[in-house]
Each structure stands twice: as structure tokens, then as C-alpha cells.
CSV table of C-alpha atoms and ligand atoms in Angstrom, one decimal:
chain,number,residue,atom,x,y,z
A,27,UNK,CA,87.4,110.2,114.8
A,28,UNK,CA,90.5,108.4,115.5
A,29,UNK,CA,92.8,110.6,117.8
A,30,UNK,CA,96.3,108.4,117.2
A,31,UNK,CA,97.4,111.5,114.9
A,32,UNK,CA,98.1,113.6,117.7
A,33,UNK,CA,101.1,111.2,118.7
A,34,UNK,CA,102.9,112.9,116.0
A,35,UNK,CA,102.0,116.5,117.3
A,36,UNK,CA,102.9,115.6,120.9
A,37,UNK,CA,106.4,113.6,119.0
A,38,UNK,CA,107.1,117.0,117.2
A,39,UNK,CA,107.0,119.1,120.7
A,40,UNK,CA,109.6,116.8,122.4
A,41,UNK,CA,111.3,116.8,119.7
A,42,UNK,CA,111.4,120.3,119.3
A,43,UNK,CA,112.6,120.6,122.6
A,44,UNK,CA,115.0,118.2,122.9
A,45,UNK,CA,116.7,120.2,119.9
A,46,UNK,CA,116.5,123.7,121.5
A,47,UNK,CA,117.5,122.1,124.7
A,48,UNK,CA,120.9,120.2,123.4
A,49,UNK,CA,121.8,123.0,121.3
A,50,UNK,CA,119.3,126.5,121.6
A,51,UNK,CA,120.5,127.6,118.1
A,52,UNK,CA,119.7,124.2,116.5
A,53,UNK,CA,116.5,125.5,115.1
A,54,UNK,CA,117.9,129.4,114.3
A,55,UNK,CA,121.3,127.3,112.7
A,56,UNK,CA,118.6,125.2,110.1
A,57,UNK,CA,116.1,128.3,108.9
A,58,UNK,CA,119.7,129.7,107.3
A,59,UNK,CA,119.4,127.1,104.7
A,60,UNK,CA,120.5,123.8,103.7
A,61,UNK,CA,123.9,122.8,102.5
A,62,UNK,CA,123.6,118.8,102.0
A,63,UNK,CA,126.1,116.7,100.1
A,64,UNK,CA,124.0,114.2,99.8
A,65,UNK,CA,121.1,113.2,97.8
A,66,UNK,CA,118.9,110.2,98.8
A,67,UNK,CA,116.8,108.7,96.3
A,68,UNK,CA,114.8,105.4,98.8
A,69,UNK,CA,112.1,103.5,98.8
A,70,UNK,CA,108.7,105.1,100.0
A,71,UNK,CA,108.8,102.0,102.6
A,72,UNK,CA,108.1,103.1,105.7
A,73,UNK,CA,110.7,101.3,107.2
A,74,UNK,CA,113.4,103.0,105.8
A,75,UNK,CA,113.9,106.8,107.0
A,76,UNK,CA,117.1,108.5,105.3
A,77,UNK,CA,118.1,109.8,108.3
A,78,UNK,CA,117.6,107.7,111.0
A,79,UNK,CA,119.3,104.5,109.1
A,80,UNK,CA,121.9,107.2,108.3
A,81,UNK,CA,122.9,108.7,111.8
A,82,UNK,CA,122.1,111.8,110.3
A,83,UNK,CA,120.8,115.5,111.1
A,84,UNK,CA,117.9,117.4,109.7
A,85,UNK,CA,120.2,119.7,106.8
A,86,UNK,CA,122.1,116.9,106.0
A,87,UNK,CA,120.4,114.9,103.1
A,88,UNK,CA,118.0,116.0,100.3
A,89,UNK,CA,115.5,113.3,99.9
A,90,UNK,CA,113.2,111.6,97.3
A,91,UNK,CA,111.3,108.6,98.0
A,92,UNK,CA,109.3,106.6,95.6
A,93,UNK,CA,108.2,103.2,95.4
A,94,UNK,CA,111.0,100.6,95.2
A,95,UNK,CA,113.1,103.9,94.7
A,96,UNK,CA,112.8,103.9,90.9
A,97,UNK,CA,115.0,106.6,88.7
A,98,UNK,CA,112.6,106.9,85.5
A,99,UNK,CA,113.4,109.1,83.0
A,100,UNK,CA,110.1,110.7,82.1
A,101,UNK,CA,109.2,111.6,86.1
A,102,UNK,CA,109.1,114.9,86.3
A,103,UNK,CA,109.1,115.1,90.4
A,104,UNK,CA,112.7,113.0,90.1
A,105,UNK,CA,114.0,115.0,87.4
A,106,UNK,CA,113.0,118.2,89.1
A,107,UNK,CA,114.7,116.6,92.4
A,108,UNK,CA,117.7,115.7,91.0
A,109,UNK,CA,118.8,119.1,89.3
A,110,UNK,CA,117.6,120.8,92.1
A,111,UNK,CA,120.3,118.7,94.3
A,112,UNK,CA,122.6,118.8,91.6
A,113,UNK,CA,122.6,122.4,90.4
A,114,UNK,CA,121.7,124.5,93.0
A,115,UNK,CA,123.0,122.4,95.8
A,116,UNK,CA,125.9,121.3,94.5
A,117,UNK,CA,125.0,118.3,96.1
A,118,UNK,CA,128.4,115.5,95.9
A,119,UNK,CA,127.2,112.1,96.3
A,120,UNK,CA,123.9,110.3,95.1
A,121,UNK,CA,122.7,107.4,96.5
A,122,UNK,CA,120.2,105.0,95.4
A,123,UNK,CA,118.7,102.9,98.6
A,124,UNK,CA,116.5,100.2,97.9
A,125,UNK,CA,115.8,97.6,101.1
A,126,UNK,CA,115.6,93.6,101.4
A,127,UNK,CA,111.6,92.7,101.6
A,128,UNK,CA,110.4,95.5,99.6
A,129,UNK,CA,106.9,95.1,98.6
A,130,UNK,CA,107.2,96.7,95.5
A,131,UNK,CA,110.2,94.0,93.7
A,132,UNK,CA,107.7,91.5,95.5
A,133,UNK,CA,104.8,92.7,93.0
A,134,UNK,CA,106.9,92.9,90.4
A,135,UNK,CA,108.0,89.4,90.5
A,136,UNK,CA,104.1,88.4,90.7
A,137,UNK,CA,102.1,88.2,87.9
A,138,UNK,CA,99.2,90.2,90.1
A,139,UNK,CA,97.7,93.1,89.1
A,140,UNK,CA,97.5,95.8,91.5
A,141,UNK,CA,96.1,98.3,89.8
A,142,UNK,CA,97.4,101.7,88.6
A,143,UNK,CA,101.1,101.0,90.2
A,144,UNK,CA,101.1,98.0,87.8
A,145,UNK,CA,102.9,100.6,85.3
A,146,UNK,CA,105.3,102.1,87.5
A,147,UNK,CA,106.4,98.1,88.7
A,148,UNK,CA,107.0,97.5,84.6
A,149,UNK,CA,110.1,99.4,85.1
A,150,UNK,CA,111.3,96.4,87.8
A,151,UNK,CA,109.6,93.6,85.4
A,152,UNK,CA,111.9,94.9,82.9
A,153,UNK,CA,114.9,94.7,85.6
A,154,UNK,CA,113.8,91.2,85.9
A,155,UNK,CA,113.6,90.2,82.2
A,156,UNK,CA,116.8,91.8,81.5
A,157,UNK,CA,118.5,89.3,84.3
A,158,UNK,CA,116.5,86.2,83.6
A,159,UNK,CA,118.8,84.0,83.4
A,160,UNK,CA,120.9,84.9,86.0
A,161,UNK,CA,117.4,85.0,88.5
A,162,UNK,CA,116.0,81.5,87.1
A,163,UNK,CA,119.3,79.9,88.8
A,164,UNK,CA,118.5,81.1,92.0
A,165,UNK,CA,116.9,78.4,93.8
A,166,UNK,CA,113.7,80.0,95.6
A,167,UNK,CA,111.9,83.5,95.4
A,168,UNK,CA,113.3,84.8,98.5
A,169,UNK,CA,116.6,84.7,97.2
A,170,UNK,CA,115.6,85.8,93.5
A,171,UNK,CA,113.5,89.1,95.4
A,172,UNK,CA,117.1,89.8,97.2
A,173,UNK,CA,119.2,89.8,94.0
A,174,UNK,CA,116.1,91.6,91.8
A,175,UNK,CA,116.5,94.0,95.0
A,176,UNK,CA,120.5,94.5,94.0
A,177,UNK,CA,119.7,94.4,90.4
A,178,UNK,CA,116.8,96.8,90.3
A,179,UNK,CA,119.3,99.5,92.7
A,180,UNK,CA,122.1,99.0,89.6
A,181,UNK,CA,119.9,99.5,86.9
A,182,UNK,CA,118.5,102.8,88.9
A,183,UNK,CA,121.8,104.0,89.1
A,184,UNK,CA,122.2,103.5,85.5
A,185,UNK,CA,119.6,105.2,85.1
A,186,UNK,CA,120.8,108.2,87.1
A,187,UNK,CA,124.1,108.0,85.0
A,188,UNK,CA,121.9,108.5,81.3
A,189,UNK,CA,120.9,111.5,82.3
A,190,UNK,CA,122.1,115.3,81.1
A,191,UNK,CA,121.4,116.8,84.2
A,192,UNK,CA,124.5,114.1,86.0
A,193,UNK,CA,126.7,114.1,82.7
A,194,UNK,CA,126.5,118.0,82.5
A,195,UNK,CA,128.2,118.2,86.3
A,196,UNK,CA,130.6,115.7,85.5
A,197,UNK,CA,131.7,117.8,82.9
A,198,UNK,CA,132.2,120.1,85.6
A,199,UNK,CA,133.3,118.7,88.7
A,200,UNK,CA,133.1,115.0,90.2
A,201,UNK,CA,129.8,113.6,91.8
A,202,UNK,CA,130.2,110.3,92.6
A,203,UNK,CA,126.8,108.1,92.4
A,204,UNK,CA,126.4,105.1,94.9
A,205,UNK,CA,124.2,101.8,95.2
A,206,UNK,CA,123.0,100.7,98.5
A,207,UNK,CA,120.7,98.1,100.0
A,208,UNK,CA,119.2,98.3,103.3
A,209,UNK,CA,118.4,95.1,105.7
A,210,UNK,CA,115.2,95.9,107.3
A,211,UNK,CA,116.1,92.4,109.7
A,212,UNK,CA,119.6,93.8,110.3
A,213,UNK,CA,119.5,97.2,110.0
A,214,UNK,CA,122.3,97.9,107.9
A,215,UNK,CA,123.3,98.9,104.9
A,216,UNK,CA,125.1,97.2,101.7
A,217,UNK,CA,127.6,98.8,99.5
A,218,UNK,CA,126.8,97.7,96.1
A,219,UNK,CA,129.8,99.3,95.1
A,220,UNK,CA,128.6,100.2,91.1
A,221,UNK,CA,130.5,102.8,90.6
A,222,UNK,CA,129.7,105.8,88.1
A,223,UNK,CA,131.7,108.2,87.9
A,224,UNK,CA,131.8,109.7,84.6
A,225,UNK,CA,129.7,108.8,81.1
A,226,UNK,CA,132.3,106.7,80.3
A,227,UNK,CA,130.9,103.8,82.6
A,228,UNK,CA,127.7,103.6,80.7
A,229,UNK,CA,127.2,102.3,76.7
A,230,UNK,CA,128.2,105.1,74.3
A,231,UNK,CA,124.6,105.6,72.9
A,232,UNK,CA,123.8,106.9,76.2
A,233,UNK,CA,126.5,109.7,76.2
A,234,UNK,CA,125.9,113.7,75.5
A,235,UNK,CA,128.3,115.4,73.9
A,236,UNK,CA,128.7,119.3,75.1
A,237,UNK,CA,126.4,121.5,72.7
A,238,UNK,CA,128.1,123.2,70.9
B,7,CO,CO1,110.3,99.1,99.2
């Protein structure tokens, strides 16, 4: 049997360590709960770790990852994740991360099939016929996976802004929703800057209205 697992076990006591040894109540601090302000919705991509691209702590941001960091409106994980973060944790920022060379906008823009994921990449196909023409300009497919990258991220957002769970808090308070890509060759991250901040930045149809 391969043995390379036990890296992560021998990884997990340094860490461990290192914690207890920069800080002995690190651990005790943590198992009070979790206050995070932020919600990270990434790519599954193993090359993109909320926290570490982040500079951030364990306790710091609530996390879903999927692949090519998709907001669908029928997934029950997401939808459980979001008002989770966003009624109970009174979370204050969501961000939608996808990264530069994902392999999930790549297999989208192909006309493979991979099997089952083939339905969950139709959501990016349809990111991709909905900008057409603004992709068909671009001169080669590097660049067109790059701005489907960007697009995909905006739509997701979009996305994030249709449903009751965000328009119900910004009926009650702000929460400000953000769109971000990552550079896997640079390491940092773009500001997309779509901003959403209250139903009135999406098409009417899409709008609640309180119940009455
Ligand atoms: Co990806």
C-alpha cells in the first residue's frame, strides 16, 4: 500500500505544534467557534487554497469549493452553504474565486465529453454562448479561456445576487458580493470589481418583493 498519506499526518503534527508553540491558546481560542466575515465560494482546483492565497487564519473564511466555483441555483450543498454563512454567520462579504488555467472552463470550451461532469460544465457552455460574440473576437483559445474565466466568475455572482437567501439580508443589512480571479503563474488575485450590492443591480424579473 502506498504510504505517501502519512505526509499529511506527520504535516498535521508540525502544524499542530507550530500553532500551540506561537500562541498556546491558538487551538483553545478556535474550539470557541467561528466568527468569519467572509464566505469563499473557489474552484475545487487544487491549486487554489482559500487561505493560503488569502494570508489568512483557520476561523477566518467559510468555504465552498466546487468545480470551476459554479453558483447553481438547484444545488442544495451551495444553497445550504450560503444561508448558513449568511444567516447564522452573518457573514459580510462573498466572494466568488475562480483561477486562470482552470480545467473545468477548459472542458467547457471543448466539445469532449467527460462524462457525468458534462452537466454541471453546461452551466459554463451557457456562460460561453451567452458571450459569443464578444469570445469569437479574441484571437486564440488561451485568451478566450481567460475572459470565459472572468465571464463565468460575473455570471456566478449573478447568480449569487438572484437568490432570496442574499436579497432577504439586503433587506436587512449590507453584504457586499465580490468577483475575483486568481493567477496560478502569478499568484495573485484580480478584482473583477462587479459590484452587487442590492437587487437593484440585477434585471427586475429576478427581484423578490418582501412577503407580505
Ligand atoms: Co478550476
Amino acid at each position: 500500500m502506498d504510504k505517501s498519506y502519512k505526509r499529511l499526518i506527520d504535516g498535521n503534527k508540525k502544524f499542530a505544534l507550530e500553532k500551540r508553540f506561537d500562541d498556546p491558546e491558538y487551538f483553545k481560542k478556535l474550539s470557541l467557534g467561528q466568527t468569519p466575515d467572509y464566505l469563499w465560494i473557489g474552484c475545487s482546483d487544487s491549486r487554489v487554497p482559500a487561505n493560503e492565497v488569502t494570508g489568512t487564519e483557520s476561523g477566518e473564511i467559510f468555504v465552498h469549493r466546487n468545480v470551476a466555483n459554479l453558483v447553481v441555483h438547484t444545488d442544495m450543498n451551495l444553497l445550504t452553504v450560503l444561508e448558513y454563512a449568511v444567516k447564522n454567520l452573518k457573514i459580510k462579504h462573498i466572494i466568488v474565486c475562480g483561477h486562470y488555467g482552470c480545467g473545468g472552463i477548459r472542458a467547457a470550451m471543448s466539445n469532449s465529453s467527460f462524462g457525468f461532469v458534462d452537466n454541471w460544465l453546461r452551466n459554463i457552455k451557457d456562460v460561453y454562448n451567452k458571450n459569443h460574440q464578444e469570445l469569437s473576437l479574441l484571437g486564440d483559445d488561451d485568451k478566450r479561456a481567460d475572459r470565459l474565466t472572468e465571464l463565468n466568475v460575473i455570471e456566478q455572482v449573478r447568480n449569487l445576487a438572484k437568490t432570496t437567501i442574499v436579497q432577504q439580508a439586503w433587506k436587512e443589512r449590507p453584504l457586499h458580493l465580490h468577483g475575483w480571479v486568481y493567477g496560478i503563474n502569478s499568484g495573485l488575485i484580480t478584482d473583477l470589481k462587479v459590484i452587487h450590492d442590492g437587487s437593484e443591480d440585477i434585471e427586475e424579473i429576478y427581484r423578490f418583493k418582501t412577503p407580505e
